[in-house]
Short mmCIF file of C-alpha atoms in Angstrom, two decimals:
data_model
loop_
_atom_site.label_atom_id
_atom_site.label_comp_id
_atom_site.label_asym_id
_atom_site.label_seq_id
_atom_site.Cartn_x
_atom_site.Cartn_y
_atom_site.Cartn_z
CA MET A 615 0.07 0.08 0.09
CA GLN A 616 1.18 3.62 -0.92
CA ARG A 617 3.00 5.28 2.24
CA TYR A 618 3.38 8.79 3.01
CA PHE A 619 5.60 10.76 5.61
CA ILE A 620 4.01 13.84 6.71
CA LYS A 621 5.02 16.64 9.42
CA LYS A 622 3.47 15.75 12.81
CA ASP A 623 2.04 19.50 12.89
CA ASN A 624 -0.08 18.11 9.77
CA ILE A 625 -1.72 15.31 12.07
CA LEU A 626 -4.50 16.34 14.56
CA ASN A 627 -6.43 13.88 16.78
CA ASN A 628 -7.37 11.38 14.02
CA MET A 629 -6.95 13.28 10.91
CA ALA A 630 -4.21 14.21 8.81
CA LEU A 631 -3.41 16.93 6.04
CA ILE A 632 -1.64 16.13 2.99
CA LYS A 633 -0.51 19.00 0.85
CA ASP A 634 2.08 19.86 -1.80
CA ASP A 635 3.92 16.94 -3.52
CA ASP A 636 2.26 14.21 -1.73
CA TYR A 637 -1.28 16.13 -2.47
CA TYR A 638 -0.02 15.91 -6.10
CA HIS A 639 1.05 12.13 -6.11
CA ILE A 640 -2.19 11.03 -4.52
CA THR A 641 -4.48 12.93 -6.84
CA LYS A 642 -2.65 13.23 -10.16
CA VAL A 643 -0.05 10.02 -10.13
CA MET A 644 -2.07 7.51 -7.98
CA ARG A 645 -5.25 9.00 -8.90
CA MET A 646 -6.82 8.05 -5.70
CA LYS A 647 -10.40 8.73 -4.85
CA LEU A 648 -12.49 8.86 -1.78
CA HIS A 649 -12.23 6.01 0.51
CA ASP A 650 -9.14 4.57 -0.69
CA HIS A 651 -6.61 3.61 1.78
CA ILE A 652 -2.95 4.68 2.27
CA ILE A 653 -0.25 4.37 5.20
CA ILE A 654 0.75 7.61 6.78
CA CYS A 655 4.24 7.80 8.78
CA ASN A 656 5.22 10.67 11.17
CA ASN A 657 8.51 9.17 11.28
CA GLU A 658 7.74 7.66 14.58
CA ASP A 659 4.62 5.87 14.31
CA SER A 660 2.53 4.81 11.37
CA TRP A 661 -1.22 4.27 10.65
CA LEU A 662 -3.57 2.83 7.90
CA ALA A 663 -5.63 5.84 6.77
CA GLU A 664 -8.76 6.56 4.87
CA ILE A 665 -9.20 9.32 2.28
CA GLU A 666 -12.18 11.43 3.41
CA ASN A 667 -12.08 14.61 1.68
CA ILE A 668 -10.10 16.14 -1.41
CA THR A 669 -9.93 19.65 -1.77
CA SER A 670 -8.19 21.99 -4.24
CA ASP A 671 -4.83 21.82 -2.52
CA THR A 672 -5.26 19.29 0.46
CA VAL A 673 -6.35 15.47 0.79
CA VAL A 674 -7.79 14.79 4.20
CA VAL A 675 -7.34 11.41 5.70
CA ARG A 676 -8.91 9.74 8.78
CA LEU A 677 -6.52 7.62 10.56
CA LYS A 678 -8.06 4.43 11.03
CA GLU A 679 -5.40 1.94 12.88
CA LYS A 680 -2.16 2.66 14.37
CA LEU A 681 0.23 -0.27 12.81
CA ILE A 682 2.82 -2.10 14.47
CA GLU A 683 5.55 -2.54 11.90
CA LYS A 684 8.87 -3.86 12.46
CA LYS A 685 10.91 -2.23 9.64
CA GLU A 686 13.72 -0.48 11.18
CA LEU A 687 17.41 -2.08 11.83
CA PRO A 688 17.85 -2.81 15.29
CA ALA A 689 20.73 -0.24 15.50
CA ASN A 690 21.22 3.23 14.27
CA VAL A 691 23.35 3.23 11.12
CA THR A 692 25.32 6.60 9.94
CA ILE A 693 26.89 6.22 6.75
CA ALA A 694 29.98 9.20 6.47
CA HIS A 695 30.97 9.59 2.80
CA GLY A 696 33.86 11.35 1.38
CA ILE A 697 32.10 13.93 -1.14
CA VAL A 698 31.27 12.46 -4.47
CA CYS A 699 29.57 14.17 -7.49
CA ARG A 700 25.89 14.97 -6.94
CA GLU A 701 24.61 11.87 -9.07
CA LYS A 702 26.61 9.36 -7.20
CA MET A 703 25.82 11.17 -3.57
CA GLU A 704 21.73 10.75 -4.69
CA GLU A 705 22.12 6.73 -5.89
CA VAL A 706 23.84 6.28 -2.26
CA ILE A 707 21.26 8.05 -0.54
CA ASP A 708 18.62 6.28 -2.31
CA LYS A 709 20.23 2.75 -1.76
CA ILE A 710 21.27 3.04 1.77
CA THR A 711 17.88 4.44 2.49
CA GLN A 712 16.37 1.31 1.11
CA LEU A 713 18.70 -0.79 3.22
CA GLY A 714 17.70 1.01 6.73
CA ALA A 715 20.46 3.47 7.20
CA THR A 716 19.51 6.70 9.53
CA ASN A 717 21.95 9.24 8.80
CA TYR A 718 24.13 10.32 5.83
CA ILE A 719 27.15 12.86 6.24
CA PRO A 720 29.38 13.91 3.41
CA ILE A 721 32.97 14.42 4.68
CA GLN A 722 35.38 16.80 3.05
CA MET A 723 38.42 14.74 2.53
CA GLN A 724 42.02 14.75 1.14
CA ARG A 725 41.00 12.81 -2.21
CA CYS A 726 37.76 14.08 -2.89
CA THR A 727 37.66 15.87 -6.25
CA ALA A 728 33.70 16.92 -6.09
CA LYS A 729 33.02 19.73 -3.71
CA ILE A 730 30.09 21.24 -2.03
CA ALA A 731 29.89 24.94 -2.65
CA ASP A 732 28.35 26.57 0.60
CA ASP A 733 25.65 28.68 -0.90
CA LYS A 734 24.26 25.75 -3.02
CA TYR A 735 23.84 23.43 -0.22
CA GLU A 736 20.64 24.28 0.93
CA LYS A 737 19.22 23.72 -2.07
CA LYS A 738 21.01 20.37 -2.53
CA LEU A 739 19.87 19.28 1.28
CA ILE A 740 16.50 19.70 0.26
CA ARG A 741 16.65 17.63 -2.85
CA MET A 742 18.70 15.05 -1.21
CA ASN A 743 16.22 14.70 1.73
CA LYS A 744 13.31 14.43 -0.83
CA ILE A 745 15.13 11.44 -2.59
CA ALA A 746 15.47 10.08 0.94
CA LYS A 747 11.79 10.44 1.91
CA GLU A 748 10.78 8.74 -1.80
CA ALA A 749 12.99 5.86 -1.00
CA ALA A 750 11.81 5.53 2.42
CA GLU A 751 8.18 5.33 1.16
CA GLN A 752 8.76 2.91 -1.35
CA SER A 753 10.82 0.63 0.98
CA HIS A 754 7.99 0.58 3.59
CA ARG A 755 10.24 2.19 6.26
CA THR A 756 8.67 3.99 9.39
CA LYS A 757 11.45 6.33 9.63
CA LEU A 758 13.38 8.66 7.55
CA LEU A 759 16.91 8.78 6.73
CA THR A 760 18.65 12.29 7.23
CA VAL A 761 21.07 13.95 5.13
CA GLU A 762 23.16 16.13 7.09
CA ALA A 763 25.26 19.20 6.16
CA PRO A 764 28.80 18.16 5.25
CA LEU A 765 31.62 18.24 7.69
CA THR A 766 35.58 18.67 7.51
CA PHE A 767 37.39 15.39 8.25
CA ASN A 768 38.39 16.83 11.64
CA GLU A 769 34.86 17.29 12.49
CA LEU A 770 34.10 13.84 11.56
CA LEU A 771 36.89 12.58 14.05
CA LYS A 772 35.24 14.33 16.79
CA LEU A 773 32.22 12.57 16.38
CA TYR A 774 33.60 9.29 18.04
CA ASP A 775 31.81 10.20 21.44
CA LYS A 776 28.51 10.39 19.64
CA TYR A 777 28.56 6.77 18.35
CA ASP A 778 29.47 3.51 20.47
CA LEU A 779 31.18 1.88 17.23
CA CYS A 780 32.95 3.81 14.55
CA LEU A 781 34.34 2.08 11.70
CA TYR A 782 36.20 3.38 8.35
CA ALA A 783 36.54 0.82 5.14
CA TYR A 784 40.20 0.42 4.07
CA GLU A 785 41.40 -2.05 1.62
CA ILE A 786 45.32 -1.22 1.92
CA THR A 787 45.96 -2.48 5.28
CA THR A 788 45.82 -6.34 6.23
CA ASN A 789 45.38 -5.56 9.73
CA THR A 790 41.50 -4.84 9.43
CA SER A 791 38.65 -6.51 11.40
CA THR A 792 35.44 -7.83 9.72
CA ILE A 793 32.14 -6.37 9.99
CA LYS A 794 30.65 -9.98 11.01
CA THR A 795 33.13 -10.27 14.06
CA LEU A 796 32.49 -6.39 15.24
CA ILE A 797 28.62 -6.43 14.93
CA SER A 798 28.23 -10.18 16.39
CA GLU A 799 30.45 -9.38 19.37
CA LYS A 800 28.16 -6.71 21.13
CA LYS A 801 25.23 -5.07 20.67
CA TYR A 802 25.60 -1.80 19.28
CA GLN A 803 22.97 1.10 19.26
CA ASN A 804 24.98 3.86 17.17
CA ILE A 805 27.27 2.69 14.60
CA LEU A 806 29.11 5.22 12.36
CA VAL A 807 30.71 3.83 9.23
CA LEU A 808 33.15 6.00 6.85
CA ILE A 809 33.63 5.39 3.24
CA GLY A 810 36.36 6.93 1.41
CA PRO A 811 35.74 9.08 -1.98
CA GLU A 812 36.74 7.70 -5.49
CA GLY A 813 40.19 8.11 -4.66
CA GLY A 814 40.01 6.37 -1.27
CA ILE A 815 41.17 7.25 2.15
CA SER A 816 44.73 8.57 2.35
CA GLU A 817 47.45 7.31 4.70
CA GLU A 818 47.52 10.44 6.83
CA GLU A 819 43.75 10.19 7.26
CA ALA A 820 44.02 6.36 8.00
CA ARG A 821 46.54 7.24 10.76
CA LYS A 822 44.18 9.74 12.46
CA LEU A 823 41.28 7.69 12.19
CA SER A 824 43.02 4.90 13.85
CA GLU A 825 44.63 7.25 16.54
CA ASN A 826 40.89 8.57 17.02
CA ASN A 827 39.36 4.80 17.84
CA PHE A 828 37.78 4.45 14.31
CA ILE A 829 38.11 0.77 13.51
CA ALA A 830 39.30 -0.30 10.14
CA ILE A 831 37.13 -2.97 8.40
CA ASN A 832 37.71 -4.42 4.83
CA LEU A 833 34.71 -5.27 2.46
CA GLY A 834 35.77 -8.43 0.99
CA PRO A 835 39.04 -8.89 -0.89
CA ARG A 836 37.51 -7.34 -4.31
CA ILE A 837 37.85 -3.48 -4.46
CA LEU A 838 34.46 -1.80 -4.50
CA ARG A 839 33.56 1.67 -5.96
CA THR A 840 33.04 4.35 -3.52
CA GLU A 841 29.05 4.19 -4.36
CA VAL A 842 29.22 0.75 -3.93
CA ALA A 843 30.78 0.37 -0.85
CA PRO A 844 28.13 2.09 1.42
CA THR A 845 25.47 -0.76 -0.09
CA TYR A 846 27.60 -3.37 0.83
CA VAL A 847 27.95 -2.23 4.59
CA MET A 848 24.28 -1.64 4.92
CA ALA A 849 23.39 -5.06 3.59
CA ALA A 850 25.87 -7.07 5.50
CA ILE A 851 24.54 -5.47 8.58
CA SER A 852 20.98 -6.02 7.67
CA CYS A 853 21.87 -9.79 7.10
CA LEU A 854 23.91 -10.01 10.43
CA LEU A 855 21.33 -8.35 12.65
CA GLU A 856 17.75 -8.74 10.73
CA GLU A 857 17.79 -12.19 9.37
CA MET B 26 47.79 -1.36 -10.50
CA GLN B 27 45.73 -1.62 -13.70
CA ARG B 28 44.64 -5.03 -14.76
CA TYR B 29 43.49 -6.33 -17.99
CA PHE B 30 41.50 -9.61 -18.98
CA ILE B 31 43.17 -11.08 -22.09
CA LYS B 32 42.26 -14.40 -24.07
CA LYS B 33 44.15 -17.05 -23.33
CA ASP B 34 45.13 -17.32 -26.96
CA ASN B 35 46.64 -14.36 -26.86
CA ILE B 36 49.19 -15.62 -24.32
CA LEU B 37 52.20 -17.73 -25.55
CA ASN B 38 55.07 -18.81 -23.41
CA ASN B 39 55.92 -15.85 -21.30
CA MET B 40 54.49 -13.05 -23.72
CA ALA B 41 51.03 -11.49 -24.08
CA LEU B 42 49.49 -9.73 -27.01
CA ILE B 43 46.81 -6.81 -26.09
CA LYS B 44 44.72 -5.45 -28.74
CA ASP B 45 41.68 -3.38 -29.72
CA ASP B 46 39.96 -1.75 -26.50
CA ASP B 47 42.61 -2.57 -24.00
CA TYR B 48 45.25 -1.53 -26.52
CA TYR B 49 43.59 1.95 -26.62
CA HIS B 50 42.94 2.10 -22.72
CA ILE B 51 46.81 1.31 -22.36
CA THR B 52 48.32 3.48 -24.95
CA LYS B 53 45.62 6.43 -25.28
CA VAL B 54 43.81 6.38 -21.68
CA MET B 55 46.41 5.50 -19.14
CA ARG B 56 49.14 6.55 -21.62
CA MET B 57 51.55 3.83 -20.32
CA LYS B 58 55.12 3.57 -21.88
CA LEU B 59 57.50 0.67 -22.37
CA HIS B 60 58.52 -0.68 -18.88
CA ASP B 61 55.48 0.26 -17.08
CA HIS B 62 53.67 -2.53 -15.34
CA ILE B 63 50.29 -4.11 -15.51
CA ILE B 64 48.55 -7.30 -14.27
CA ILE B 65 47.23 -9.62 -17.23
CA CYS B 66 44.33 -12.40 -16.36
CA ASN B 67 43.30 -15.00 -18.40
CA ASN B 68 40.42 -15.93 -16.61
CA GLU B 69 41.98 -18.39 -14.30
CA ASP B 70 45.63 -17.18 -13.54
CA SER B 71 46.99 -13.66 -13.18
CA TRP B 72 50.61 -12.23 -13.65
CA LEU B 73 52.53 -9.23 -13.22
CA ALA B 74 53.43 -8.17 -16.59
CA GLU B 75 55.91 -5.37 -18.15
CA ILE B 76 55.42 -3.60 -21.35
CA GLU B 77 58.08 -4.58 -23.77
CA ASN B 78 56.83 -3.25 -27.08
CA ILE B 79 54.22 -0.91 -28.51
CA THR B 80 53.32 -1.00 -32.09
CA SER B 81 50.51 0.67 -34.12
CA ASP B 82 47.90 -1.81 -32.97
CA THR B 83 49.36 -4.30 -30.23
CA VAL B 84 50.92 -3.99 -26.90
CA VAL B 85 53.32 -6.66 -26.04
CA VAL B 86 53.94 -7.61 -22.62
CA ARG B 87 56.18 -10.08 -20.80
CA LEU B 88 54.84 -11.79 -18.12
CA LYS B 89 57.14 -11.55 -14.92
CA GLU B 90 55.57 -13.22 -12.21
CA LYS B 91 52.65 -15.39 -11.69
CA LEU B 92 50.26 -13.90 -8.82
CA ILE B 93 48.76 -15.60 -6.05
CA GLU B 94 45.47 -13.66 -5.52
CA LYS B 95 42.37 -14.43 -3.46
CA LYS B 96 39.92 -12.50 -4.98
CA GLU B 97 37.02 -14.89 -5.92
CA LEU B 98 34.27 -15.88 -3.72
CA PRO B 99 34.53 -19.51 -2.32
CA ALA B 100 31.33 -20.46 -4.08
CA ASN B 101 30.00 -19.80 -7.56
CA VAL B 102 27.01 -17.36 -7.19
CA THR B 103 24.51 -16.97 -10.22
CA ILE B 104 22.04 -14.30 -10.02
CA ALA B 105 19.08 -14.78 -12.27
CA HIS B 106 17.10 -11.73 -12.65
CA GLY B 107 13.48 -10.97 -14.09
CA ILE B 108 14.11 -9.18 -17.35
CA VAL B 109 14.34 -5.29 -16.58
CA CYS B 110 15.26 -2.39 -18.89
CA ARG B 111 18.70 -1.82 -20.13
CA GLU B 112 20.01 0.55 -17.82
CA LYS B 113 18.98 -1.16 -14.74
CA MET B 114 20.59 -4.86 -16.26
CA GLU B 115 23.77 -3.14 -16.89
CA GLU B 116 23.75 -1.39 -13.17
CA VAL B 117 23.28 -4.65 -11.75
CA ILE B 118 26.00 -6.40 -14.01
CA ASP B 119 28.51 -3.83 -12.98
CA LYS B 120 27.77 -4.20 -9.36
CA ILE B 121 27.36 -7.88 -8.98
CA THR B 122 30.76 -8.23 -10.71
CA GLN B 123 32.38 -6.09 -8.16
CA LEU B 124 30.80 -8.11 -5.20
CA GLY B 125 32.10 -11.41 -6.80
CA ALA B 126 29.17 -13.08 -8.71
CA THR B 127 30.00 -15.42 -11.62
CA ASN B 128 26.83 -15.49 -13.79
CA TYR B 129 24.07 -13.62 -14.52
CA ILE B 130 20.94 -14.96 -16.34
CA PRO B 131 18.11 -12.61 -17.34
CA ILE B 132 14.33 -14.46 -17.01
CA GLN B 133 11.39 -14.01 -18.71
CA MET B 134 8.63 -13.48 -15.83
CA GLN B 135 5.03 -12.98 -15.86
CA ARG B 136 5.54 -9.16 -14.49
CA CYS B 137 8.47 -8.18 -16.72
CA THR B 138 7.57 -4.90 -18.54
CA ALA B 139 10.87 -4.95 -20.32
CA LYS B 140 11.77 -7.50 -22.92
CA ILE B 141 14.76 -8.56 -24.92
CA ALA B 142 14.02 -8.83 -28.50
CA ASP B 143 16.11 -12.01 -29.90
CA ASP B 144 17.49 -10.06 -33.07
CA LYS B 145 18.83 -7.33 -30.80
CA TYR B 146 20.37 -9.73 -28.03
CA GLU B 147 23.55 -10.72 -29.50
CA LYS B 148 24.49 -7.25 -29.53
CA LYS B 149 23.24 -6.63 -25.96
CA LEU B 150 25.19 -9.40 -24.76
CA ILE B 151 28.42 -8.36 -26.10
CA ARG B 152 27.99 -4.95 -24.69
CA MET B 153 26.91 -6.51 -21.02
CA ASN B 154 30.09 -8.93 -21.09
CA LYS B 155 31.94 -5.81 -21.81
CA ILE B 156 30.74 -4.03 -18.89
CA ALA B 157 31.30 -7.12 -16.67
CA LYS B 158 34.84 -7.11 -17.84
CA GLU B 159 35.51 -3.63 -17.06
CA ALA B 160 34.08 -4.13 -13.58
CA ALA B 161 36.16 -7.18 -13.02
CA GLU B 162 39.48 -5.29 -14.21
CA GLN B 163 38.39 -2.42 -11.80
CA SER B 164 37.47 -4.60 -8.70
CA HIS B 165 40.63 -6.72 -8.96
CA ARG B 166 39.06 -9.84 -9.74
CA THR B 167 40.71 -13.00 -11.48
CA LYS B 168 37.74 -14.22 -13.20
CA LEU B 169 35.08 -12.67 -15.36
CA LEU B 170 31.51 -12.59 -14.72
CA THR B 171 29.32 -14.24 -17.67
CA VAL B 172 26.24 -12.53 -18.62
CA GLU B 173 23.89 -15.45 -20.40
CA ALA B 174 21.19 -15.68 -22.90
CA PRO B 175 17.61 -15.19 -21.34
CA LEU B 176 15.92 -17.88 -20.29
CA THR B 177 11.95 -18.42 -19.79
CA PHE B 178 10.83 -19.34 -16.63
CA ASN B 179 10.35 -23.08 -17.23
CA GLU B 180 14.11 -23.07 -18.43
CA LEU B 181 15.07 -21.40 -14.97
CA LEU B 182 13.07 -24.22 -13.19
CA LYS B 183 14.91 -27.01 -14.70
CA LEU B 184 18.31 -25.36 -13.78
CA TYR B 185 17.76 -26.97 -10.14
CA ASP B 186 20.15 -29.99 -10.99
CA LYS B 187 23.05 -27.54 -12.00
CA TYR B 188 23.24 -26.13 -8.43
CA ASP B 189 23.35 -27.09 -4.91
CA LEU B 190 21.34 -24.32 -3.43
CA CYS B 191 18.64 -22.54 -5.44
CA LEU B 192 17.05 -19.42 -3.71
CA TYR B 193 14.41 -16.85 -4.52
CA ALA B 194 13.93 -13.62 -3.10
CA TYR B 195 10.16 -13.42 -1.90
CA GLU B 196 8.95 -10.69 0.47
CA ILE B 197 5.33 -11.85 0.67
CA THR B 198 5.15 -15.13 2.82
CA THR B 199 6.47 -15.07 6.54
CA ASN B 200 7.56 -18.65 5.64
CA THR B 201 11.19 -17.44 4.30
CA SER B 202 14.55 -18.76 5.19
CA THR B 203 17.72 -16.39 5.84
CA ILE B 204 20.48 -16.36 3.57
CA LYS B 205 22.41 -16.36 7.08
CA THR B 206 21.09 -19.58 8.20
CA LEU B 207 21.33 -21.24 4.52
CA ILE B 208 24.89 -20.39 3.60
CA SER B 209 26.38 -21.02 7.29
CA GLU B 210 24.88 -24.48 7.55
CA LYS B 211 26.89 -25.95 4.63
CA LYS B 212 29.44 -25.33 2.06
CA TYR B 213 27.80 -24.70 -0.98
CA GLN B 214 29.96 -24.67 -4.30
CA ASN B 215 27.26 -23.75 -6.81
CA ILE B 216 24.18 -21.15 -5.57
CA LEU B 217 21.68 -19.70 -7.61
CA VAL B 218 19.14 -16.81 -6.19
CA LEU B 219 16.26 -15.38 -8.41
CA ILE B 220 15.23 -11.89 -7.98
CA GLY B 221 11.91 -10.79 -9.64
CA PRO B 222 11.45 -7.73 -11.80
CA GLU B 223 9.84 -4.71 -10.67
CA GLY B 224 6.52 -6.27 -10.22
CA GLY B 225 8.05 -8.92 -8.40
CA ILE B 226 7.61 -12.68 -8.52
CA SER B 227 3.78 -13.67 -9.12
CA GLU B 228 1.84 -16.13 -6.64
CA GLU B 229 1.85 -18.80 -9.32
CA GLU B 230 5.63 -18.66 -9.99
CA ALA B 231 6.34 -18.57 -6.24
CA ARG B 232 4.36 -21.91 -6.07
CA LYS B 233 6.28 -23.43 -8.86
CA LEU B 234 9.49 -22.55 -7.56
CA SER B 235 8.75 -23.81 -4.32
CA GLU B 236 7.29 -27.12 -5.86
CA ASN B 237 10.74 -27.17 -7.67
CA ASN B 238 12.81 -27.14 -4.80
CA PHE B 239 13.85 -23.24 -4.79
CA ILE B 240 13.89 -22.02 -1.23
CA ALA B 241 12.29 -18.67 -0.49
CA ILE B 242 14.60 -16.09 1.42
CA ASN B 243 13.58 -12.58 2.47
CA LEU B 244 16.21 -9.74 2.13
CA GLY B 245 15.39 -7.84 5.47
CA PRO B 246 12.04 -6.34 6.30
CA ARG B 247 12.13 -3.42 3.90
CA ILE B 248 11.13 -3.57 0.24
CA LEU B 249 14.12 -3.37 -1.94
CA ARG B 250 14.16 -2.18 -5.77
CA THR B 251 14.67 -4.80 -8.14
CA GLU B 252 18.09 -3.51 -8.99
CA VAL B 253 19.14 -3.12 -5.33
CA ALA B 254 18.23 -6.62 -3.96
CA PRO B 255 21.10 -8.51 -6.12
CA THR B 256 23.70 -6.38 -4.52
CA TYR B 257 22.23 -7.24 -1.16
CA VAL B 258 22.41 -10.81 -1.98
CA MET B 259 25.97 -10.56 -3.11
CA ALA B 260 27.02 -8.42 -0.13
CA ALA B 261 25.54 -10.76 2.33
CA ILE B 262 27.20 -13.75 0.82
CA SER B 263 30.55 -11.96 0.68
CA CYS B 264 30.14 -10.90 4.40
CA LEU B 265 28.80 -14.66 5.45
CA LEU B 266 31.64 -16.46 3.42
CA GLU B 267 34.73 -14.17 2.90
CA GLU B 268 34.97 -11.94 6.11
#
């Protein structure tokens, strides 16, 4: 069934108001009518809902039944990703949302060839969060992935305190742990995984990560492109924790 | 180091001849010179090689040292995939090659909206195998993925004898096994995993698959797009068998 994330403000008692893009999607793309059913999520709970009224700019639905859905990973997983071009960033956001990630943070790293101009970032962020919303709806999630503002590499290092497991994918050293071992040894609540940009993580960056308690992992013996590695990480975590 | 797959016929004693696209790539894209080093694979073995001569249409290399590389999954994994549009098929082939799959077979299924016209298939096959070759080189594999000719659904069912584990991703029933359990319980040599097209696997198809000893698996509690599911399968198998 079609699913829509709406803001909490738009839910009052047992009614919800749907406007803008979702209004257009319901009325024009899906061509829904009165009494059709949809699922409404507010990024916390979800409900089965019935369309009660369609005005010129609002779909009014009645929340009929709170749903008990188990769609979210048992751990919050943040993908930190060396900044790549817009197309690749959008592809990664779409895929890791389907695979259950909770946050995506672009990181300015030594070998990044792409840049995010400050003045354009707000517009980009809106577009990327829209992609995440559509992917969350399509994959039947109950929570949205949040695309965060880009950080410098040094700002990333300071994030260590906010997570109980910080990893980085690094194929150069043989001294790496495996996701399987790390994820299986303890119940982690908040996991961060850093994936380098196209050029990979520099030796200096790897040294600093290691000094700041980030653990190097390998993603199998083959070299994965920067847009495939986040998908590998999310699928591996899902396979280990959810199946 | 740059890696090239070449045909066995082009290797004689300790010399190899590189022509056509790879010749162009070495001389024009990489702008390599005499004495530069590359890795040569013949889909079985790989060697460190040195450029000894560059003519108007051939790069001649000397094989200096046979390499001992462990880049391949311990099991052969075939992805059978309901036929999707060309762009998605190419994306899947690129990604599952990086993740270690050995074969890709397009399957004609009830809910396929895309078709492969017989008269155009040979050309498509050449292009898709080229994508697989480039992905294998980039991901440092020692074996190529083979893109096979499309099969009907009934032909797929008969493949059961060729594999020791046949799976299909099916999110509808709760009566599914998990990749983790199946892969961990026994050492399988040849695994086939069927992923449905955009519309999914029909109930009738699921029934026939089950009757023919295919086992239903789920890929986590979220709904994955048809082009993401093969990546999930390959990453999960890699995480379970290789790490």
